[in-house]
CSV table of C-alpha atoms and ligand atoms in Angstrom, one decimal:
chain,number,residue,atom,x,y,z
Q,25,MET,CA,80.3,77.7,101.0
Q,26,THR,CA,82.2,74.4,101.1
Q,27,THR,CA,84.4,73.9,104.1
Q,28,ARG,CA,85.6,70.4,103.9
Q,29,SER,CA,88.1,70.4,106.7
Q,30,SER,CA,88.8,72.6,109.6
Q,31,ARG,CA,92.3,73.5,108.3
Q,32,ALA,CA,93.0,76.6,106.2
Q,33,ARG,CA,92.9,75.8,102.6
Q,34,LEU,CA,94.9,77.5,99.8
Q,35,VAL,CA,92.8,79.2,97.2
Q,36,VAL,CA,94.8,80.6,94.3
Q,37,ALA,CA,93.3,83.0,91.8
Q,38,ALA,CA,95.3,83.7,88.6
Q,39,ASN,CA,94.4,84.8,85.1
Q,40,ARG,CA,95.0,81.3,83.7
Q,41,LEU,CA,94.3,77.9,85.1
Q,42,PRO,CA,97.3,75.5,85.1
Q,43,VAL,CA,95.5,73.3,82.5
Q,44,ARG,CA,95.3,73.2,78.7
Q,45,TRP,CA,93.1,71.3,76.3
Q,46,ASP,CA,94.7,68.3,74.7
Q,47,PRO,CA,93.0,68.0,71.3
Q,48,ASP,CA,94.3,64.5,70.6
Q,49,ASP,CA,93.2,63.0,73.9
Q,50,ARG,CA,90.2,65.3,74.0
Q,51,ARG,CA,90.7,66.2,77.7
Q,52,TRP,CA,92.2,68.8,80.0
Q,53,VAL,CA,95.7,68.1,81.0
Q,54,SER,CA,97.9,70.0,83.4
Q,55,SER,CA,100.3,72.6,81.9
Q,56,PRO,CA,103.6,72.5,83.6
Q,57,GLY,CA,105.5,75.6,85.0
Q,58,GLY,CA,107.4,76.7,88.0
Q,59,LEU,CA,104.5,78.2,89.8
Q,60,VAL,CA,102.4,75.1,89.2
Q,61,SER,CA,105.1,72.8,90.4
Q,62,ALA,CA,105.5,74.8,93.6
Q,63,LEU,CA,101.8,75.1,94.4
Q,64,ALA,CA,100.5,71.8,93.3
Q,65,PRO,CA,101.6,69.8,96.4
Q,66,ILE,CA,100.3,72.5,98.7
Q,67,LEU,CA,96.9,72.7,96.8
Q,68,ARG,CA,96.5,68.9,96.9
Q,69,GLU,CA,97.5,68.6,100.6
Q,70,SER,CA,95.2,71.4,101.7
Q,71,GLU,CA,92.4,70.4,99.4
Q,72,GLY,CA,92.7,73.8,97.9
Q,73,VAL,CA,91.3,75.3,94.6
Q,74,TRP,CA,92.9,77.1,91.7
Q,75,ILE,CA,90.6,79.7,90.1
Q,76,GLY,CA,91.2,81.0,86.7
Q,77,TRP,CA,90.3,81.3,83.0
Q,78,ASN,CA,90.8,78.4,80.7
Q,79,GLY,CA,92.0,80.5,77.7
Q,80,THR,CA,88.9,79.9,75.5
Q,81,ALA,CA,85.9,82.0,74.8
Q,82,GLY,CA,82.6,81.2,76.5
Q,83,GLY,CA,81.8,78.1,78.5
Q,84,GLU,CA,80.6,77.5,82.0
Q,85,ALA,CA,81.8,78.2,85.5
Q,86,GLU,CA,82.7,74.5,85.9
Q,87,ARG,CA,85.0,72.5,88.2
Q,88,LEU,CA,87.8,70.6,86.5
Q,89,GLU,CA,89.8,68.1,88.5
Q,90,VAL,CA,93.1,67.6,86.7
Q,91,ASP,CA,96.0,65.6,88.3
Q,92,GLY,CA,94.5,65.9,91.7
Q,93,ILE,CA,94.1,69.6,91.5
Q,94,ASP,CA,90.7,71.2,91.8
Q,95,ASN,CA,90.2,73.9,89.2
Q,96,LEU,CA,87.3,76.4,89.0
Q,97,VAL,CA,86.8,77.9,85.6
Q,98,VAL,CA,86.0,81.6,85.4
Q,99,PRO,CA,84.5,82.0,81.9
Q,100,LEU,CA,85.2,85.0,79.7
Q,101,ASP,CA,83.2,85.7,76.5
Q,102,GLU,CA,84.6,87.0,73.2
Q,103,GLN,CA,83.9,90.6,74.1
Q,104,GLU,CA,85.6,90.3,77.5
Q,105,ILE,CA,88.6,88.8,75.9
Q,106,GLU,CA,88.8,91.8,73.6
Q,107,ASP,CA,88.1,94.5,76.2
Q,108,HIS,CA,89.4,93.1,79.5
Q,109,TYR,CA,92.2,90.8,78.4
Q,110,ASP,CA,93.6,92.1,75.0
Q,111,GLY,CA,92.4,95.6,75.9
Q,112,PHE,CA,92.9,96.7,79.5
Q,113,CYS,CA,95.4,94.1,80.6
Q,114,ASN,CA,97.6,94.0,77.5
Q,115,GLY,CA,96.9,97.4,75.9
Q,116,THR,CA,96.8,99.5,79.1
Q,117,ILE,CA,98.5,97.9,82.1
Q,118,TRP,CA,101.2,95.8,80.4
Q,119,PRO,CA,102.8,98.7,78.4
Q,120,LEU,CA,102.3,101.2,81.2
Q,121,TYR,CA,103.9,99.0,83.8
Q,122,HIS,CA,106.8,98.4,81.5
Q,123,ASP,CA,108.0,102.0,81.4
Q,124,ALA,CA,105.3,102.9,78.9
Q,125,ILE,CA,107.7,101.7,76.1
Q,126,ARG,CA,104.6,101.5,73.9
Q,127,PRO,CA,101.8,104.1,74.4
Q,128,PRO,CA,99.2,102.7,76.8
Q,129,GLU,CA,95.6,103.2,75.6
Q,130,PHE,CA,92.9,104.3,78.0
Q,131,HIS,CA,89.3,103.3,77.2
Q,132,ARG,CA,86.3,103.4,79.5
Q,133,HIS,CA,84.7,100.4,77.9
Q,134,TRP,CA,88.0,98.4,78.5
Q,135,TRP,CA,88.0,99.5,82.1
Q,136,ARG,CA,84.3,98.6,82.6
Q,137,SER,CA,84.9,95.1,81.3
Q,138,HIS,CA,88.0,94.8,83.5
Q,139,VAL,CA,86.0,95.6,86.6
Q,140,ALA,CA,83.3,93.1,85.7
Q,141,VAL,CA,85.8,90.3,85.1
Q,142,ASN,CA,87.7,91.1,88.3
Q,143,GLN,CA,84.3,91.0,90.2
Q,144,ARG,CA,83.6,87.6,88.7
Q,145,PHE,CA,86.9,86.3,89.9
Q,146,ALA,CA,86.3,87.7,93.4
Q,147,ASP,CA,82.8,86.1,93.5
Q,148,SER,CA,84.3,82.8,92.5
Q,149,VAL,CA,86.8,83.0,95.3
Q,150,ALA,CA,84.0,83.8,97.8
Q,151,GLU,CA,82.1,80.8,96.4
Q,152,VAL,CA,84.8,78.3,97.4
Q,153,ALA,CA,86.7,80.1,100.2
Q,154,SER,CA,85.9,80.7,103.9
Q,155,GLU,CA,87.3,83.3,106.2
Q,156,LYS,CA,89.9,81.0,107.6
Q,157,ASP,CA,91.4,80.2,104.2
Q,158,ILE,CA,94.4,81.7,102.6
Q,159,VAL,CA,93.7,83.4,99.3
Q,160,TRP,CA,96.6,84.1,97.0
Q,161,ILE,CA,95.9,86.3,94.0
Q,162,HIS,CA,98.3,86.7,91.1
Q,163,ASP,CA,99.3,89.4,88.7
Q,164,TYR,CA,98.3,92.5,86.8
Q,165,GLN,CA,95.1,91.1,85.4
Q,166,LEU,CA,93.5,90.8,88.9
Q,167,GLN,CA,94.6,93.9,90.8
Q,168,LEU,CA,91.1,94.7,91.9
Q,169,VAL,CA,90.4,91.3,93.3
Q,170,PRO,CA,92.0,91.6,96.7
Q,171,ALA,CA,89.5,94.4,97.9
Q,172,MET,CA,86.6,92.7,96.2
Q,173,VAL,CA,87.3,89.4,98.1
Q,174,ARG,CA,87.7,91.4,101.3
Q,175,GLU,CA,84.1,92.7,100.8
Q,176,HIS,CA,82.9,89.1,100.8
Q,177,LEU,CA,85.3,87.8,103.4
Q,178,PRO,CA,86.5,90.6,105.7
Q,179,ARG,CA,88.6,88.4,107.9
Q,180,ALA,CA,90.3,86.2,105.2
Q,181,ARG,CA,94.0,86.3,104.9
Q,182,ILE,CA,94.7,87.6,101.4
Q,183,GLY,CA,98.0,87.8,99.5
Q,184,PHE,CA,98.9,89.2,96.1
Q,185,PHE,CA,101.9,88.7,93.9
Q,186,LEU,CA,102.7,91.0,91.0
Q,187,HIS,CA,104.8,89.2,88.4
Q,188,ILE,CA,105.6,92.3,86.4
Q,189,PRO,CA,107.3,95.6,87.4
Q,190,PHE,CA,105.3,98.3,89.4
Q,191,PRO,CA,106.2,101.6,87.7
Q,192,PRO,CA,107.3,104.8,89.4
Q,193,PRO,CA,104.5,107.1,90.5
Q,194,GLU,CA,105.1,109.5,87.6
Q,195,ILE,CA,104.2,106.8,85.1
Q,196,PHE,CA,101.5,105.1,87.2
Q,197,GLU,CA,99.7,108.4,87.8
Q,198,ARG,CA,98.5,108.5,84.2
Q,199,ILE,CA,95.9,105.8,84.7
Q,200,PRO,CA,92.5,107.4,85.0
Q,201,TRP,CA,91.5,104.7,87.5
Q,202,ARG,CA,94.7,104.8,89.5
Q,203,ARG,CA,92.9,105.2,92.9
Q,204,GLN,CA,90.6,102.2,92.2
Q,205,ILE,CA,93.6,100.0,91.3
Q,206,LEU,CA,95.5,100.9,94.4
Q,207,GLN,CA,92.4,100.4,96.6
Q,208,GLY,CA,92.0,97.0,95.0
Q,209,LEU,CA,95.6,96.0,95.8
Q,210,LEU,CA,95.3,97.4,99.3
Q,211,GLY,CA,92.6,94.9,100.1
Q,212,ALA,CA,95.4,92.3,100.5
Q,213,ASP,CA,97.3,91.8,103.8
Q,214,TYR,CA,100.6,91.0,102.0
Q,215,LEU,CA,101.8,92.1,98.6
Q,216,GLY,CA,104.9,90.5,97.0
Q,217,PHE,CA,106.8,92.2,94.3
Q,218,GLN,CA,109.7,91.1,92.1
Q,219,THR,CA,112.1,93.8,93.2
Q,220,ARG,CA,112.8,96.3,95.9
Q,221,ARG,CA,112.1,99.1,93.6
Q,222,ALA,CA,108.7,97.7,92.6
Q,223,ALA,CA,107.7,97.4,96.3
Q,224,LEU,CA,108.8,101.0,96.9
Q,225,ASN,CA,107.0,102.3,93.8
Q,226,PHE,CA,103.8,100.7,95.0
Q,227,ALA,CA,104.1,102.1,98.5
Q,228,ALA,CA,104.8,105.6,97.1
Q,229,ALA,CA,101.8,105.4,94.8
Q,230,ALA,CA,99.6,104.1,97.6
Q,231,ARG,CA,100.5,107.0,99.8
Q,232,GLU,CA,100.2,109.6,97.1
Q,233,PHE,CA,96.9,108.5,95.5
Q,234,ALA,CA,95.1,106.3,97.9
Q,235,GLY,CA,95.8,107.9,101.3
Q,236,ALA,CA,97.9,105.1,102.7
Q,237,THR,CA,100.5,106.0,105.3
Q,238,GLY,CA,103.7,104.5,106.5
Q,239,PRO,CA,106.6,102.6,104.9
Q,240,ALA,CA,106.2,99.7,102.5
Q,241,SER,CA,106.8,97.1,105.2
Q,242,SER,CA,103.8,98.4,107.2
Q,243,LEU,CA,101.4,100.5,105.2
Q,244,ARG,CA,98.2,101.6,107.0
Q,245,HIS,CA,95.0,101.9,105.0
Q,246,ASP,CA,91.4,101.7,106.2
Q,247,ASP,CA,92.5,100.7,109.7
Q,248,ARG,CA,94.4,97.7,108.4
Q,249,GLU,CA,98.1,97.0,108.1
Q,250,ILE,CA,99.4,96.0,104.7
Q,251,ARG,CA,102.9,94.7,104.1
Q,252,ALA,CA,104.6,95.2,100.7
Q,253,GLU,CA,108.0,93.6,100.1
Q,254,PRO,CA,110.3,92.3,97.4
Q,255,VAL,CA,110.2,88.5,97.1
Q,256,PRO,CA,111.8,87.6,93.8
Q,257,ILE,CA,110.2,84.7,91.9
Q,258,ALA,CA,112.5,81.7,91.2
Q,259,ILE,CA,112.5,78.4,89.3
Q,260,ASP,CA,112.4,74.8,90.2
Q,261,THR,CA,116.2,74.7,90.0
Q,262,ALA,CA,116.6,70.9,90.8
Q,263,HIS,CA,114.2,70.0,88.0
Q,264,TYR,CA,116.2,72.1,85.5
Q,265,ALA,CA,119.5,70.6,86.7
Q,266,THR,CA,118.3,67.0,86.5
Q,267,THR,CA,116.8,67.5,83.1
Q,268,ALA,CA,120.1,69.1,81.9
Q,269,ALA,CA,122.0,66.0,83.1
Q,270,ASP,CA,119.8,63.6,81.1
Q,271,PRO,CA,121.8,62.0,78.3
Q,272,GLU,CA,118.8,62.3,75.9
Q,273,VAL,CA,118.6,66.0,76.6
Q,274,ARG,CA,122.3,66.5,76.1
Q,275,LYS,CA,122.0,64.7,72.8
Q,276,LEU,CA,119.3,67.2,71.8
Q,277,GLY,CA,121.8,70.0,72.5
Q,278,ALA,CA,124.5,68.2,70.5
Q,279,ASP,CA,122.1,67.7,67.6
Q,280,LEU,CA,121.4,71.4,67.6
Q,281,ARG,CA,125.1,72.3,67.5
Q,282,ARG,CA,125.6,69.8,64.7
Q,283,ASP,CA,122.6,71.2,62.7
Q,284,LEU,CA,124.1,74.7,63.0
Q,285,GLY,CA,127.3,73.4,61.3
Q,286,ASP,CA,129.2,73.0,64.5
Q,287,PRO,CA,130.0,76.7,65.1
Q,288,GLU,CA,132.7,77.7,67.7
Q,289,THR,CA,130.2,79.7,69.7
Q,290,ILE,CA,126.5,79.4,70.0
Q,291,VAL,CA,124.7,82.5,71.3
Q,292,LEU,CA,121.1,82.0,72.4
Q,293,GLY,CA,118.0,84.1,73.0
Q,294,VAL,CA,114.7,82.6,74.3
Q,295,ASP,CA,111.7,84.9,74.8
Q,296,ARG,CA,108.0,85.3,74.3
Q,297,LEU,CA,107.9,87.6,71.2
Q,298,ASP,CA,107.1,90.7,73.2
Q,299,TYR,CA,108.3,94.3,72.6
Q,300,THR,CA,109.5,94.4,76.2
Q,301,LYS,CA,112.1,91.7,75.6
Q,302,GLY,CA,114.5,93.8,73.5
Q,303,ILE,CA,114.9,91.2,70.7
Q,304,ASP,CA,115.2,94.0,68.1
Q,305,LEU,CA,118.0,95.8,69.9
Q,306,ARG,CA,119.7,92.5,70.5
Q,307,LEU,CA,119.8,91.9,66.7
Q,308,ARG,CA,121.2,95.3,66.1
Q,309,ALA,CA,123.9,94.6,68.6
Q,310,LEU,CA,124.7,91.4,66.8
Q,311,GLU,CA,124.9,93.2,63.5
Q,312,GLN,CA,127.3,95.7,65.0
Q,313,VAL,CA,129.5,93.0,66.5
Q,314,LEU,CA,129.7,91.2,63.1
Q,315,ASP,CA,130.6,94.4,61.5
Q,316,THR,CA,133.4,95.2,63.9
Q,317,HIS,CA,134.6,91.6,64.5
Q,318,PRO,CA,135.1,90.0,61.1
Q,319,GLN,CA,136.9,87.1,62.9
Q,320,PHE,CA,133.5,86.0,64.2
Q,321,LEU,CA,132.1,85.5,60.7
Q,322,GLY,CA,131.5,81.8,60.0
Q,323,LYS,CA,132.2,81.0,63.7
Q,324,VAL,CA,129.5,82.5,65.9
Q,325,SER,CA,125.9,81.4,65.4
Q,326,PHE,CA,122.9,83.2,67.1
Q,327,VAL,CA,119.8,81.2,67.8
Q,328,GLN,CA,116.7,83.2,68.6
Q,329,ILE,CA,113.7,81.1,69.9
Q,330,ALA,CA,110.6,83.3,70.0
Q,331,VAL,CA,107.3,82.0,71.3
Q,332,PRO,CA,104.2,83.5,69.6
Q,333,SER,CA,102.4,85.7,72.1
Q,334,ARG,CA,99.2,87.9,72.1
Q,335,GLU,CA,99.0,87.8,68.3
Q,336,ASP,CA,95.6,89.6,68.4
Q,337,VAL,CA,97.2,92.8,69.7
Q,338,ASP,CA,98.5,95.2,67.0
Q,339,GLU,CA,101.8,96.0,68.8
Q,340,TYR,CA,102.7,92.4,68.8
Q,341,GLN,CA,102.2,92.0,65.1
Q,342,GLU,CA,104.3,95.0,64.6
Q,343,ILE,CA,107.2,93.8,66.7
Q,344,ARG,CA,107.1,90.4,65.0
Q,345,ARG,CA,107.4,92.2,61.6
Q,346,GLN,CA,110.3,94.2,62.8
Q,347,VAL,CA,112.2,91.3,64.3
Q,348,GLU,CA,111.7,89.2,61.1
Q,349,GLU,CA,112.8,92.0,58.9
Q,350,MET,CA,116.0,92.4,61.0
Q,351,VAL,CA,116.7,88.7,60.9
Q,352,GLY,CA,116.4,88.8,57.1
Q,353,ARG,CA,118.7,91.8,56.9
Q,354,VAL,CA,121.5,90.4,59.1
Q,355,ASN,CA,121.4,87.1,57.3
Q,356,GLY,CA,121.3,88.8,53.9
Q,357,ARG,CA,124.4,90.9,54.8
Q,358,PHE,CA,126.6,88.2,56.5
Q,359,ALA,CA,125.6,84.7,55.4
Q,360,GLU,CA,128.2,82.6,53.7
Q,361,ALA,CA,128.2,79.1,52.2
Q,362,GLY,CA,127.7,76.7,55.1
Q,363,TRP,CA,127.0,79.4,57.8
Q,364,ILE,CA,124.2,81.8,58.5
Q,365,PRO,CA,124.4,84.1,61.5
Q,366,VAL,CA,120.9,84.0,62.8
Q,367,HIS,CA,118.6,81.0,63.2
Q,368,TYR,CA,115.2,82.2,64.0
Q,369,VAL,CA,112.5,79.9,65.4
Q,370,TYR,CA,109.0,81.3,65.9
Q,371,ARG,CA,107.3,78.7,68.0
Q,372,SER,CA,107.1,77.2,71.5
Q,373,VAL,CA,109.7,74.4,71.8
Q,374,PRO,CA,109.2,71.3,74.0
Q,375,PHE,CA,110.8,71.5,77.4
Q,376,GLU,CA,113.6,69.0,76.7
Q,377,GLU,CA,114.6,70.8,73.5
Q,378,LEU,CA,114.7,74.1,75.4
Q,379,ILE,CA,117.0,72.6,78.1
Q,380,GLY,CA,119.1,71.0,75.4
Q,381,ALA,CA,119.5,74.5,73.8
Q,382,TYR,CA,120.4,76.1,77.1
Q,383,SER,CA,123.0,73.4,77.9
Q,384,THR,CA,124.7,73.7,74.6
Q,385,ALA,CA,124.7,77.5,74.3
Q,386,ASP,CA,128.0,79.3,75.1
Q,387,VAL,CA,126.4,82.7,75.6
Q,388,MET,CA,122.9,83.5,76.7
Q,389,LEU,CA,121.4,87.0,75.8
Q,390,VAL,CA,118.7,88.2,78.1
Q,391,THR,CA,118.3,91.8,77.2
Q,392,PRO,CA,114.7,93.0,78.0
Q,393,LEU,CA,114.0,96.8,78.1
Q,394,ARG,CA,112.0,96.1,81.3
Q,395,ASP,CA,111.1,92.8,82.8
Q,396,GLY,CA,109.5,91.9,86.2
Q,397,MET,CA,112.0,89.1,86.8
Q,398,ASN,CA,112.9,87.0,83.7
Q,399,LEU,CA,113.0,83.3,84.4
Q,400,VAL,CA,115.0,82.5,81.2
Q,401,ALA,CA,118.1,84.0,82.9
Q,402,LYS,CA,117.7,81.7,85.9
Q,403,GLU,CA,116.8,78.7,83.8
Q,404,TYR,CA,120.0,79.1,81.7
Q,405,VAL,CA,122.2,79.3,84.9
Q,406,ALA,CA,120.5,76.2,86.4
Q,407,THR,CA,121.4,74.1,83.4
Q,408,ARG,CA,125.1,75.0,83.3
Q,409,LEU,CA,126.3,71.9,85.1
Q,410,GLU,CA,130.0,72.4,84.2
Q,411,ASP,CA,130.0,76.1,85.3
Q,412,THR,CA,130.8,77.3,81.9
Q,413,GLY,CA,128.8,79.7,79.7
Q,414,VAL,CA,128.2,83.5,79.9
Q,415,LEU,CA,125.0,85.2,80.8
Q,416,VAL,CA,124.5,88.7,79.3
Q,417,LEU,CA,121.7,90.3,81.4
Q,418,SER,CA,119.9,93.6,81.1
Q,419,GLU,CA,120.1,95.8,84.1
Q,420,PHE,CA,116.3,96.4,83.6
Q,421,ALA,CA,115.3,92.7,84.3
Q,422,GLY,CA,114.4,92.1,87.9
Q,423,ALA,CA,116.8,89.2,87.8
Q,424,ALA,CA,119.7,91.6,87.7
Q,425,GLU,CA,119.1,92.5,91.3
Q,426,GLN,CA,120.3,89.0,92.2
Q,427,LEU,CA,122.4,87.8,89.3
Q,428,GLN,CA,125.1,90.4,89.6
Q,429,GLU,CA,127.9,88.1,88.3
Q,430,ALA,CA,126.3,88.1,84.8
Q,431,LEU,CA,127.6,90.7,82.3
Q,432,ILE,CA,125.1,93.4,83.3
Q,433,VAL,CA,124.3,95.8,80.5
Q,434,ASN,CA,122.0,98.7,79.5
Q,435,PRO,CA,120.2,97.3,76.5
Q,436,TYR,CA,119.5,100.8,75.1
Q,437,ASP,CA,123.2,101.4,74.9
Q,438,LEU,CA,124.0,99.7,71.6
Q,439,ASP,CA,127.8,100.1,72.0
Q,440,ALA,CA,127.7,98.6,75.5
Q,441,LEU,CA,125.5,95.7,74.4
Q,442,SER,CA,127.8,95.0,71.4
Q,443,ASP,CA,130.8,95.2,73.7
Q,444,ALA,CA,129.2,92.8,76.2
Q,445,LEU,CA,128.4,90.3,73.4
Q,446,ALA,CA,131.9,90.4,72.1
Q,447,ARG,CA,133.3,90.1,75.6
Q,448,ALA,CA,131.0,87.1,76.3
Q,449,VAL,CA,132.1,85.3,73.1
Q,450,THR,CA,135.8,85.7,74.0
Q,451,MET,CA,135.6,85.3,77.8
Q,452,PRO,CA,138.3,82.9,79.1
Q,453,PRO,CA,137.0,79.7,80.7
Q,454,ASP,CA,138.4,80.6,84.1
Q,455,GLU,CA,136.4,83.8,84.3
Q,456,GLN,CA,133.3,82.0,83.0
Q,457,ARG,CA,133.6,79.4,85.8
Q,458,GLU,CA,134.2,82.0,88.5
Q,459,ARG,CA,131.1,83.8,87.5
Q,460,MET,CA,128.9,80.9,86.7
Q,461,ARG,CA,129.7,79.1,90.0
Q,462,ARG,CA,128.4,82.0,92.0
Q,463,LEU,CA,125.3,82.4,89.8
Q,464,ARG,CA,124.5,78.7,90.2
Q,465,ARG,CA,124.8,78.9,93.9
Q,466,LYS,CA,122.3,81.7,94.1
Q,467,VAL,CA,119.8,80.0,91.8
Q,468,ALA,CA,120.2,76.8,93.8
Q,469,ARG,CA,119.7,78.5,97.2
Q,470,TRP,CA,116.5,80.5,96.4
Q,471,ASP,CA,114.2,78.3,94.3
Q,472,VAL,CA,110.5,78.4,93.6
Q,473,HIS,CA,109.6,76.3,96.6
Q,474,LYS,CA,111.3,78.7,98.9
Q,475,TRP,CA,109.7,81.6,97.1
Q,476,ALA,CA,106.2,80.0,97.5
Q,477,GLN,CA,106.7,79.1,101.1
Q,478,HIS,CA,107.9,82.6,101.9
Q,479,ASN,CA,104.8,84.1,100.4
Q,480,LEU,CA,102.4,81.7,102.0
Q,481,ASP,CA,104.0,82.1,105.5
Q,482,ALA,CA,103.9,85.9,105.1
Q,483,ILE,CA,100.2,85.8,104.1
Q,484,ALA,CA,99.4,83.4,106.9
Q,485,SER,CA,101.1,85.4,109.6
Q,486,ARG,CA,99.2,88.6,109.3
Q,487,ARG,CA,99.8,90.9,112.2
Q,488,GLU,CA,96.5,91.7,113.8
Q,489,SER,CA,95.8,95.4,114.3
D,728,ADQ,P1,107.2,86.2,80.9
D,728,ADQ,O1,107.2,87.6,80.4
D,728,ADQ,O2,106.5,85.3,80.1
D,728,ADQ,O3,106.7,86.2,82.4
D,728,ADQ,P2,109.8,84.8,81.6
D,728,ADQ,O4,110.0,85.1,83.1
D,728,ADQ,O5,111.1,84.9,80.8
D,728,ADQ,O6,108.8,85.9,80.9
D,728,ADQ,O7,109.1,83.4,81.5
D,728,ADQ,C1,109.0,82.9,80.2
D,728,ADQ,C2,108.8,81.3,80.4
D,728,ADQ,O8,108.5,80.8,79.1
D,728,ADQ,C3,110.2,80.7,80.8
D,728,ADQ,O9,109.9,79.7,81.7
D,728,ADQ,C4,110.7,80.1,79.5
D,728,ADQ,O10,111.4,78.9,79.6
D,728,ADQ,C5,109.4,79.8,78.7
D,728,ADQ,N1,109.7,80.0,77.2
D,728,ADQ,C6,110.2,81.1,76.7
D,728,ADQ,N2,110.4,80.9,75.4
D,728,ADQ,C7,110.0,79.7,75.1
D,728,ADQ,C8,110.0,78.9,73.9
D,728,ADQ,N3,110.3,79.4,72.7
D,728,ADQ,N4,109.6,77.6,74.0
D,728,ADQ,C9,109.2,77.1,75.2
D,728,ADQ,N5,109.2,77.8,76.3
D,728,ADQ,C10,109.6,79.1,76.3
D,728,ADQ,C11,106.2,87.1,83.4
D,728,ADQ,C12,107.1,88.3,83.6
D,728,ADQ,C13,108.5,88.0,84.0
D,728,ADQ,C14,108.5,87.0,85.2
D,728,ADQ,C15,107.5,85.9,85.0
D,728,ADQ,C16,107.3,85.1,86.3
D,728,ADQ,O11,107.1,89.2,82.5
D,728,ADQ,O12,109.3,89.1,84.3
D,728,ADQ,O13,109.8,86.5,85.4
D,728,ADQ,O14,106.2,86.4,84.6
D,728,ADQ,O15,107.0,85.9,87.4
């Protein structure tokens, strides 16, 4: 055990390390993101460690120092990527936790692999952490880790944050290993969830299937007190606003508008290509709006930027096929000389280009069927420096709990979604400003730094029982 100082260090465990391999420079470089930007200073200052997988098959449990952050690699082999990651994480838990909108699969060999990988993560934590450290474990891939770490380090302060929804008990209860998962999570002292409902769902499941007692804010289990509460994730708001103000970035936005033929209205969607994001229903709503509002033809352009995701999982190949077929159908039906309704981009775009797109888009469509939070909604708001633009937001995104001034819509209701889209396209500037000003204030007030600090303070201040 390496205890380099007498202060508590922060030890983060997450599925992925905040690094990626740069093939040109042939070295690991840091991969940016809100979570990383919030935790990097704290990790550096406390001489902490980030534990995670590097995204490739095989390799060693090596230490990688990148940009002053100490990373510990947890290696996964090909079979574990197939069974634990593509299988249990993305074929069982992901669909089940998102309302079971695709049928989750239950396989014992996936589960066994999942347990083994979670144990490896917990062993890695125990290798670098001591009982006085703060261990913060992230997300649905590592739900067994809190209790496994507690086995090694009974007195450690352990926190967990779930980035995706926690489903209601009547969906959660299908998992053959539901008790083990709850016991895993209950190993933490503090559990943060994206929404109030997620925290309550967890507490209800913990009482029903794992023998916990008490309310979410003070659950009792195994003679310990566990606190579960909503603490919605946020973005590095200042960074988005500063980038949006950069003239080069504004030019990227203007270039996009020009390349689209200078339409009156740009409607934007930005998502990982995932069946939870509702891209298919969004395209159907667009088709309906173009059918019922001929005055939009030639004037409203929809840009859908979709990042490739989990391409080895069958359901993802299927949703990609469906989305691309619909793009073809809508364009085939409505395109005219000099204007096509849907511009579809299937790749990850560079950060500046993304911000340029946000800042030029008049309407942002964020219409997931279920989403833990959805950062895209907050990112769009943060870049609207003139307080214009309209956010259309699914009521099933965690973000809807805070961003009430958006046009909130049930994405399954095709008429409501089409109406919201038409209303957004025609919203008077005064109403846009009124709504956007309030939204921006919220996104400025609660940013990722506040979010991280709140979690860390809550983990550190465990009530002794
Ligand atoms: P995701 O499901 O990945 O995250 P989201 O919160 O929208 O969803 O985050 C996606 C991130 O990827 C955003 O920062 C966005 O800017 C970026 N991105 C999306 N499309 C891109 C593109 N084409 N090119 C480049 N970048 C792109 C999970 C949960 C969410 C939760 C987050 C954080 O599913 O509900 O909000 O974790 O907790």
